[in-house]
Amino acid sequence: MAVSDNTKGLALAVASSSFIGVSFILKKIGLLRAGKGGVRAGGGGYTYLGEPLWWAGMTTMLLGEVANFVAYVFAPAVLVTPLGALSIIVSSVLAHFVLKERLEKLGILGCVSCIVGSVVVVMHAPEEHMPSSVEEIWNLATQPGFLTYAMATLLLVATLVVFFEPRYGQTNILIYLGICSSMGSLTVVSIKAIGVAIKLTLDGMNQVAYPYTWLFVMVAIICGVSQINYLNKALDTFNLAIVSPIYYVMFTTLTIVASGIMFKDWAGQSLSSIASELCGLITILSGTILLHTAEEGATNSAGSISWCICLSSDNLLKNVEEDYFAALQSSPAPV
């Protein structure tokens, strides 16, 4: 019995999400182990490069990305892309059992909202136009719209790295993930150009001679390394159950925006599709707020101290109260 292309694409997409979800766990364990013997990644250290489990996580993530890339060969993006949300479920479940990172009910609701919003945005995204050459992609990349986006992204990343990371990087998850996701959106459009070059070259139209091909390769490497670096810092500093969904939401949203601007994906789109995408983005934002609320609630609960005095006598309670108020009255007035 012949297997349809859609079934192959579905299987590859599910395998990709599983690999990526597992990779978050392996990298997290590797970062924790590396942090015990040196400077943590969140503090600027790179001792995790000598940790086998971290490399196992990177290898697993690479396998997931390759499977995801091949899935697009067999199935349309509307089928493959939403299944990327399965990696959040895989990593959250494994984090609960392996890393003992508890996700509160409000956080679960936030995860669901993020997944639903992302699925709505992706499912109503317009069909992509496949360029016929790397030179055509370069022309798209040098148009004013995408140049503005690229410059704004680089300016945002520079601002976050120079001014905000030293002050708030260890306390605000949006700093590391903002840098990671912003660079990731540029990574994706560059990798898409490389993929087109490989496909055209295999079809007999050599794209290796074009300098634009190698320029896209260089951009993909620089942005990809930066993306991985700050994702490691986020994983080392914050709970995986919070990092995974927020990273997925921010990365997916910025990638859709970057691809839409560069490849004119929204040209000719119906009003109902645009409205659906906006509703999806609002749902994503709501889910992100819920996740932050859940994380803050868990932190406050862990940091609070409850005092309990067990008394067997009313006189003892009275003495405690009298001593307390006497101490207040005898305290010197503040200057």
Tab-separated table of C-alpha atoms in Angstrom:
chain	number	residue	atom	x	y	z
A	1	MET	CA	0.000	0.000	0.000
A	2	ALA	CA	1.492	3.304	-1.103
A	3	VAL	CA	1.923	6.020	1.519
A	4	SER	CA	0.735	9.472	0.465
A	5	ASP	CA	3.055	12.474	0.500
A	6	ASN	CA	0.923	14.176	3.141
A	7	THR	CA	1.279	11.158	5.427
A	8	LYS	CA	5.061	11.240	4.998
A	9	GLY	CA	5.101	14.957	5.743
A	10	LEU	CA	2.901	14.450	8.807
A	11	ALA	CA	5.160	11.698	10.167
A	12	LEU	CA	8.288	13.796	9.603
A	13	ALA	CA	6.711	16.848	11.267
A	14	VAL	CA	5.696	14.835	14.337
A	15	ALA	CA	9.181	13.287	14.504
A	16	SER	CA	10.695	16.761	14.191
A	17	SER	CA	8.656	18.131	17.099
A	18	SER	CA	9.545	15.115	19.229
A	19	PHE	CA	13.264	15.519	18.540
A	20	ILE	CA	13.183	19.255	19.268
A	21	GLY	CA	11.173	18.758	22.465
A	22	VAL	CA	13.668	16.166	23.723
A	23	SER	CA	16.589	18.410	22.738
A	24	PHE	CA	15.402	21.123	25.144
A	25	ILE	CA	15.560	18.621	28.006
A	26	LEU	CA	19.015	17.296	27.089
A	27	LYS	CA	20.433	20.793	26.663
A	28	LYS	CA	18.913	21.921	29.960
A	29	ILE	CA	20.459	18.975	31.845
A	30	GLY	CA	23.787	19.619	30.125
A	31	LEU	CA	23.686	23.290	31.093
A	32	LEU	CA	22.872	22.439	34.712
A	33	ARG	CA	25.747	19.967	34.924
A	34	ALA	CA	28.167	22.401	33.263
A	35	GLY	CA	27.103	25.156	35.665
A	36	LYS	CA	28.225	23.067	38.657
A	37	GLY	CA	31.820	22.942	37.428
A	38	GLY	CA	32.272	26.409	35.943
A	39	VAL	CA	30.661	29.686	34.965
A	40	ARG	CA	27.025	29.226	33.970
A	41	ALA	CA	25.845	30.117	30.499
A	42	GLY	CA	23.518	32.707	32.029
A	43	GLY	CA	26.626	34.370	33.505
A	44	GLY	CA	28.508	34.420	30.215
A	45	GLY	CA	30.309	31.085	30.560
A	46	TYR	CA	30.827	28.472	27.860
A	47	THR	CA	31.684	25.408	29.955
A	48	TYR	CA	28.609	23.699	28.489
A	49	LEU	CA	30.628	23.168	25.288
A	50	GLY	CA	32.468	20.402	27.126
A	51	GLU	CA	29.289	18.707	28.323
A	52	PRO	CA	28.277	15.604	26.251
A	53	LEU	CA	24.583	15.945	27.104
A	54	TRP	CA	24.497	19.473	25.707
A	55	TRP	CA	25.967	18.214	22.447
A	56	ALA	CA	23.447	15.367	22.475
A	57	GLY	CA	20.733	18.004	22.736
A	58	MET	CA	22.214	19.982	19.869
A	59	THR	CA	22.442	16.833	17.734
A	60	THR	CA	18.831	15.960	18.532
A	61	MET	CA	17.719	19.481	17.661
A	62	LEU	CA	19.626	19.276	14.376
A	63	LEU	CA	17.868	16.006	13.552
A	64	GLY	CA	14.551	17.678	14.313
A	65	GLU	CA	15.323	20.632	12.067
A	66	VAL	CA	16.393	18.336	9.224
A	67	ALA	CA	13.197	16.306	9.585
A	68	ASN	CA	11.189	19.533	9.586
A	69	PHE	CA	12.965	20.742	6.443
A	70	VAL	CA	12.303	17.465	4.608
A	71	ALA	CA	8.663	17.519	5.769
A	72	TYR	CA	8.096	20.650	3.691
A	73	VAL	CA	9.141	18.672	0.613
A	74	PHE	CA	6.230	16.251	1.034
A	75	ALA	CA	3.493	18.331	2.680
A	76	PRO	CA	2.284	21.954	2.518
A	77	ALA	CA	3.324	24.459	5.165
A	78	VAL	CA	-0.239	24.670	6.481
A	79	LEU	CA	0.121	21.053	7.634
A	80	VAL	CA	3.743	21.062	8.816
A	81	THR	CA	4.158	24.390	10.614
A	82	PRO	CA	1.357	24.092	13.232
A	83	LEU	CA	2.763	20.734	14.322
A	84	GLY	CA	5.830	22.581	15.603
A	85	ALA	CA	3.734	23.391	18.679
A	86	LEU	CA	3.972	19.711	19.648
A	87	SER	CA	7.565	20.365	20.729
A	88	ILE	CA	6.186	22.555	23.535
A	89	ILE	CA	3.991	19.742	24.791
A	90	VAL	CA	6.843	17.211	24.592
A	91	SER	CA	9.314	19.458	26.435
A	92	SER	CA	6.766	20.490	29.097
A	93	VAL	CA	5.774	16.898	29.875
A	94	LEU	CA	9.394	15.760	30.018
A	95	ALA	CA	10.348	18.775	32.164
A	96	HIS	CA	7.629	17.807	34.643
A	97	PHE	CA	8.878	14.236	35.019
A	98	VAL	CA	12.617	14.610	34.403
A	99	LEU	CA	13.517	18.085	35.653
A	100	LYS	CA	10.736	18.302	38.277
A	101	GLU	CA	9.718	21.718	36.936
A	102	ARG	CA	6.094	22.123	37.892
A	103	LEU	CA	3.840	24.072	35.567
A	104	GLU	CA	0.878	25.647	37.349
A	105	LYS	CA	-2.673	25.516	36.020
A	106	LEU	CA	-2.476	29.151	34.901
A	107	GLY	CA	0.725	28.336	33.036
A	108	ILE	CA	-0.955	25.379	31.356
A	109	LEU	CA	-3.744	27.688	30.221
A	110	GLY	CA	-1.120	30.085	28.889
A	111	CYS	CA	0.558	27.283	26.959
A	112	VAL	CA	-2.760	26.259	25.438
A	113	SER	CA	-3.517	29.866	24.472
A	114	CYS	CA	-0.088	30.232	22.871
A	115	ILE	CA	-0.512	27.021	20.911
A	116	VAL	CA	-4.035	27.898	19.768
A	117	GLY	CA	-2.984	31.399	18.736
A	118	SER	CA	0.038	30.139	16.847
A	119	VAL	CA	-2.030	27.525	15.029
A	120	VAL	CA	-4.614	30.158	14.029
A	121	VAL	CA	-1.917	32.490	12.684
A	122	VAL	CA	-0.176	29.757	10.741
A	123	MET	CA	-3.351	28.184	9.352
A	124	HIS	CA	-4.532	31.521	7.971
A	125	ALA	CA	-1.132	32.568	6.661
A	126	PRO	CA	-1.095	33.133	2.880
A	127	GLU	CA	0.552	30.732	0.478
A	128	GLU	CA	4.231	31.298	-0.104
A	129	HIS	CA	5.670	32.235	-3.496
A	130	MET	CA	8.766	30.193	-4.243
A	131	PRO	CA	11.478	32.378	-5.882
A	132	SER	CA	13.087	31.101	-9.068
A	133	SER	CA	16.657	32.146	-8.202
A	134	VAL	CA	18.878	33.421	-5.397
A	135	GLU	CA	19.217	36.702	-7.287
A	136	GLU	CA	15.445	37.159	-7.037
A	137	ILE	CA	15.639	36.584	-3.269
A	138	TRP	CA	18.429	39.153	-3.037
A	139	ASN	CA	16.239	41.695	-4.824
A	140	LEU	CA	13.468	40.988	-2.314
A	141	ALA	CA	15.894	41.344	0.599
A	142	THR	CA	17.161	44.730	-0.601
A	143	GLN	CA	13.727	46.312	-0.974
A	144	PRO	CA	12.966	49.190	1.438
A	145	GLY	CA	10.400	47.223	3.452
A	146	PHE	CA	12.666	44.365	4.444
A	147	LEU	CA	15.714	46.597	4.825
A	148	THR	CA	13.722	48.635	7.348
A	149	TYR	CA	12.743	45.455	9.225
A	150	ALA	CA	16.326	44.150	9.206
A	151	MET	CA	17.776	47.445	10.470
A	152	ALA	CA	15.086	47.759	13.153
A	153	THR	CA	15.801	44.168	14.257
A	154	LEU	CA	19.550	44.734	14.478
A	155	LEU	CA	19.003	48.005	16.369
A	156	LEU	CA	16.658	46.250	18.807
A	157	VAL	CA	19.137	43.427	19.352
A	158	ALA	CA	22.007	45.883	19.930
A	159	THR	CA	19.907	47.827	22.443
A	160	LEU	CA	18.924	44.672	24.319
A	161	VAL	CA	22.497	43.373	24.404
A	162	VAL	CA	24.180	46.633	25.451
A	163	PHE	CA	21.645	48.260	27.792
A	164	PHE	CA	19.097	45.706	28.996
A	165	GLU	CA	20.909	42.365	29.226
A	166	PRO	CA	23.449	43.457	31.894
A	167	ARG	CA	20.654	44.882	34.090
A	168	TYR	CA	17.628	42.661	33.528
A	169	GLY	CA	18.868	39.560	31.690
A	170	GLN	CA	18.774	37.377	34.806
A	171	THR	CA	15.273	38.457	35.844
A	172	ASN	CA	13.303	39.172	32.650
A	173	ILE	CA	12.922	36.255	30.264
A	174	LEU	CA	11.976	38.534	27.361
A	175	ILE	CA	15.527	39.917	27.148
A	176	TYR	CA	17.269	36.692	26.139
A	177	LEU	CA	14.338	35.383	24.118
A	178	GLY	CA	13.834	38.749	22.410
A	179	ILE	CA	17.418	38.655	21.161
A	180	CYS	CA	17.162	34.974	20.244
A	181	SER	CA	13.857	35.281	18.369
A	182	SER	CA	14.827	38.466	16.530
A	183	MET	CA	18.029	36.917	15.242
A	184	GLY	CA	16.100	33.735	14.506
A	185	SER	CA	13.760	35.505	12.116
A	186	LEU	CA	16.762	36.642	10.060
A	187	THR	CA	18.188	33.137	10.270
A	188	VAL	CA	15.030	31.642	8.769
A	189	VAL	CA	14.851	33.933	5.738
A	190	SER	CA	18.558	33.298	5.094
A	191	ILE	CA	18.130	29.534	5.387
A	192	LYS	CA	15.136	29.744	3.065
A	193	ALA	CA	17.380	31.418	0.477
A	194	ILE	CA	20.001	28.696	0.950
A	195	GLY	CA	17.332	26.028	0.546
A	196	VAL	CA	16.177	27.581	-2.725
A	197	ALA	CA	19.801	27.669	-3.930
A	198	ILE	CA	20.294	23.982	-3.099
A	199	LYS	CA	17.035	22.974	-4.750
A	200	LEU	CA	17.767	24.936	-7.931
A	201	THR	CA	21.322	23.613	-8.069
A	202	LEU	CA	20.082	20.020	-7.795
A	203	ASP	CA	17.597	20.783	-10.583
A	204	GLY	CA	20.474	21.782	-12.882
A	205	MET	CA	20.510	25.566	-12.336
A	206	ASN	CA	23.788	26.184	-10.520
A	207	GLN	CA	23.493	28.877	-7.841
A	208	VAL	CA	26.923	28.365	-6.249
A	209	ALA	CA	28.559	30.935	-8.529
A	210	TYR	CA	26.297	33.719	-7.244
A	211	PRO	CA	27.932	35.752	-4.437
A	212	TYR	CA	24.454	36.260	-2.940
A	213	THR	CA	24.332	32.562	-2.065
A	214	TRP	CA	27.441	32.802	0.090
A	215	LEU	CA	26.260	36.081	1.619
A	216	PHE	CA	23.086	34.348	2.770
A	217	VAL	CA	25.219	31.504	4.145
A	218	MET	CA	27.306	33.983	6.162
A	219	VAL	CA	24.206	35.754	7.530
A	220	ALA	CA	22.644	32.411	8.471
A	221	ILE	CA	25.776	31.340	10.368
A	222	ILE	CA	26.162	34.626	12.275
A	223	CYS	CA	22.483	34.905	13.188
A	224	GLY	CA	22.202	31.186	13.946
A	225	VAL	CA	25.158	31.184	16.349
A	226	SER	CA	23.784	34.274	18.118
A	227	GLN	CA	20.363	32.655	18.338
A	228	ILE	CA	21.761	29.463	19.914
A	229	ASN	CA	23.935	31.444	22.346
A	230	TYR	CA	21.067	33.444	23.819
A	231	LEU	CA	18.717	30.476	23.818
A	232	ASN	CA	21.293	28.670	25.977
A	233	LYS	CA	21.353	31.611	28.370
A	234	ALA	CA	17.558	31.580	28.625
A	235	LEU	CA	17.484	27.818	29.237
A	236	ASP	CA	20.161	28.113	31.922
A	237	THR	CA	18.407	30.970	33.724
A	238	PHE	CA	14.681	30.175	33.541
A	239	ASN	CA	12.440	27.123	33.755
A	240	LEU	CA	12.132	25.132	30.558
A	241	ALA	CA	8.331	25.027	30.889
A	242	ILE	CA	8.317	28.824	30.512
A	243	VAL	CA	11.164	29.197	27.994
A	244	SER	CA	9.801	26.707	25.471
A	245	PRO	CA	6.323	28.199	24.795
A	246	ILE	CA	7.408	31.847	24.914
A	247	TYR	CA	10.315	31.143	22.579
A	248	TYR	CA	8.009	29.297	20.196
A	249	VAL	CA	5.490	32.144	20.186
A	250	MET	CA	8.025	34.938	19.696
A	251	PHE	CA	10.077	33.049	17.131
A	252	THR	CA	6.996	32.005	15.129
A	253	THR	CA	5.482	35.497	15.177
A	254	LEU	CA	8.672	37.298	14.124
A	255	THR	CA	9.375	34.695	11.452
A	256	ILE	CA	5.899	35.169	9.971
A	257	VAL	CA	6.405	38.954	9.989
A	258	ALA	CA	9.889	38.768	8.419
A	259	SER	CA	8.788	36.304	5.753
A	260	GLY	CA	5.651	38.315	5.029
A	261	ILE	CA	7.603	41.531	4.521
A	262	MET	CA	10.356	39.972	2.444
A	263	PHE	CA	8.295	37.645	0.255
A	264	LYS	CA	5.111	39.784	0.110
A	265	ASP	CA	3.065	36.930	1.572
A	266	TRP	CA	0.145	39.185	2.511
A	267	ALA	CA	-0.380	40.617	-0.983
A	268	GLY	CA	-3.890	39.806	-2.176
A	269	GLN	CA	-4.943	38.206	1.117
A	270	SER	CA	-8.627	38.375	2.048
A	271	LEU	CA	-9.903	40.526	4.904
A	272	SER	CA	-11.189	37.477	6.775
A	273	SER	CA	-7.725	35.867	6.722
A	274	ILE	CA	-6.105	39.058	8.014
A	275	ALA	CA	-8.717	39.282	10.788
A	276	SER	CA	-8.051	35.652	11.735
A	277	GLU	CA	-4.319	36.325	11.939
A	278	LEU	CA	-4.913	39.335	14.202
A	279	CYS	CA	-7.132	37.226	16.465
A	280	GLY	CA	-4.382	34.623	16.589
A	281	LEU	CA	-1.801	37.233	17.571
A	282	ILE	CA	-4.078	38.544	20.339
A	283	THR	CA	-4.479	34.989	21.612
A	284	ILE	CA	-0.702	34.571	21.603
A	285	LEU	CA	-0.263	37.794	23.560
A	286	SER	CA	-2.857	36.683	26.103
A	287	GLY	CA	-1.113	33.353	26.521
A	288	THR	CA	2.231	35.065	27.048
A	289	ILE	CA	0.734	37.268	29.781
A	290	LEU	CA	-0.738	34.201	31.474
A	291	LEU	CA	2.633	32.471	31.389
A	292	HIS	CA	4.327	35.482	32.985
A	293	THR	CA	1.611	35.678	35.627
A	294	ALA	CA	2.049	32.002	36.456
A	295	GLU	CA	5.827	32.378	36.692
A	296	GLU	CA	5.582	35.455	38.934
A	297	GLY	CA	3.043	33.707	41.163
A	298	ALA	CA	5.325	30.675	41.550
A	299	THR	CA	8.316	32.922	42.332
A	300	ASN	CA	6.411	34.952	44.922
A	301	SER	CA	5.121	31.782	46.562
A	302	ALA	CA	8.618	30.346	46.753
A	303	GLY	CA	10.045	33.587	48.158
A	304	SER	CA	7.411	34.248	50.836
A	305	ILE	CA	7.798	33.128	54.465
A	306	SER	CA	4.833	32.078	56.592
A	307	TRP	CA	5.210	32.473	60.362
A	308	CYS	CA	3.230	30.156	62.629
A	309	ILE	CA	3.302	30.462	66.431
A	310	CYS	CA	1.799	27.539	68.309
A	311	LEU	CA	0.570	28.726	71.700
A	312	SER	CA	-0.983	26.691	74.482
A	313	SER	CA	-1.899	29.582	76.730
A	314	ASP	CA	-3.891	32.764	76.304
A	315	ASN	CA	-1.535	34.495	78.727
A	316	LEU	CA	1.427	33.639	76.528
A	317	LEU	CA	-0.339	35.161	73.521
A	318	LYS	CA	-1.119	38.250	75.589
A	319	ASN	CA	2.541	38.562	76.645
A	320	VAL	CA	3.689	38.271	73.050
A	321	GLU	CA	1.266	41.005	71.968
A	322	GLU	CA	2.298	43.307	74.855
A	323	ASP	CA	6.008	42.798	74.146
A	324	TYR	CA	5.408	43.506	70.432
A	325	PHE	CA	3.600	46.791	71.014
A	326	ALA	CA	6.041	47.815	73.746
A	327	ALA	CA	8.903	47.317	71.281
A	328	LEU	CA	7.118	49.491	68.744
A	329	GLN	CA	6.574	52.274	71.264
A	330	SER	CA	10.173	52.213	72.472
A	331	SER	CA	11.620	52.285	68.945
A	332	PRO	CA	13.281	55.599	68.031
A	333	ALA	CA	11.483	57.756	65.524
A	334	PRO	CA	13.003	57.718	62.024
A	335	VAL	CA	15.092	60.728	61.086
